[in-house]
Amino acid sequence: MAVKQIEIVTSLAYNTTLIADVVFTGAAFDLAVRRVNRNYAGFLNVSVTFLYNASLQNCPDVSAQNAAMLAEYYFRRTNRETCYALVTSPCTDEAGIWSLANGKFDPTTEFSDPEGEASTAVAVGGTLIGYGRIVLDILTYFAWYHVSILVDTNALSVFYRNLANLLLDQRELLASARPRANNQTFNFLLYSLDMTSNSSINTVVTLAKQKSRGSELKPSLVNL
């Protein structure tokens, strides 16, 4: 049986402060590729190609070059024997290639089953529910029962804001899928703050510490 060639092509930006940027995720791609190649040697040969311009540090500039880089790679460097997996940047404009998967993935669900006009496009990624469960696992491990969540109101990405709202709205549902000692429950308080204002930061952090302090527990502060 011939070894299947798989190439992951990512157009993620290098460093625009988004959590998906290569500066944060590149090592994880490399590690995953090495592990897959080790575990499936003789069956799969996976590689990863990073398409980015490190000098671009904001989404409009990244978006402007993204389609051109992908098009050039597709027409000049691909071959018929290789299966390609495309990872696009959150910066990519919605009228461009990102629209292939736009609307096909709901981050509040566990999976995506795209249908309709783009039946060959599959949108996958970490879900807010999955991230929420990880947060609760950490809280359970350290026996934190009362948690203050601080959210930057001026943050470019809405990821943390959405995650915080999910934790508040569905904390019991999320926790029900995880074993908890002594029927552990969680009390969440959400605080919004302006990270550009020192007085706002000091006020919210002080209040959060007061509310999250218990007789047997250390202050429980989760910065989201």
Coordinates of C-alpha atoms in Angstrom, one line a residue, residues 192-210:
S192 CA -15.9 43.7 32.4
L193 CA -12.9 46.1 32.5
D194 CA -11.1 48.5 30.2
M195 CA -7.5 47.3 30.0
T196 CA -6.4 50.8 28.9
S197 CA -7.5 52.3 32.2
N198 CA -5.4 51.6 35.3
S199 CA -8.2 52.7 37.7
S200 CA -10.6 50.3 36.0
I201 CA -8.1 47.4 36.3
N202 CA -7.4 48.1 40.0
T203 CA -11.1 48.5 40.9
V204 CA -12.2 45.2 39.2
V205 CA -9.2 43.1 40.4
T206 CA -9.7 44.3 44.0
L207 CA -13.4 43.6 43.9
A208 CA -12.8 40.2 42.3
K209 CA -10.3 39.2 45.0
Q210 CA -12.8 40.2 47.7

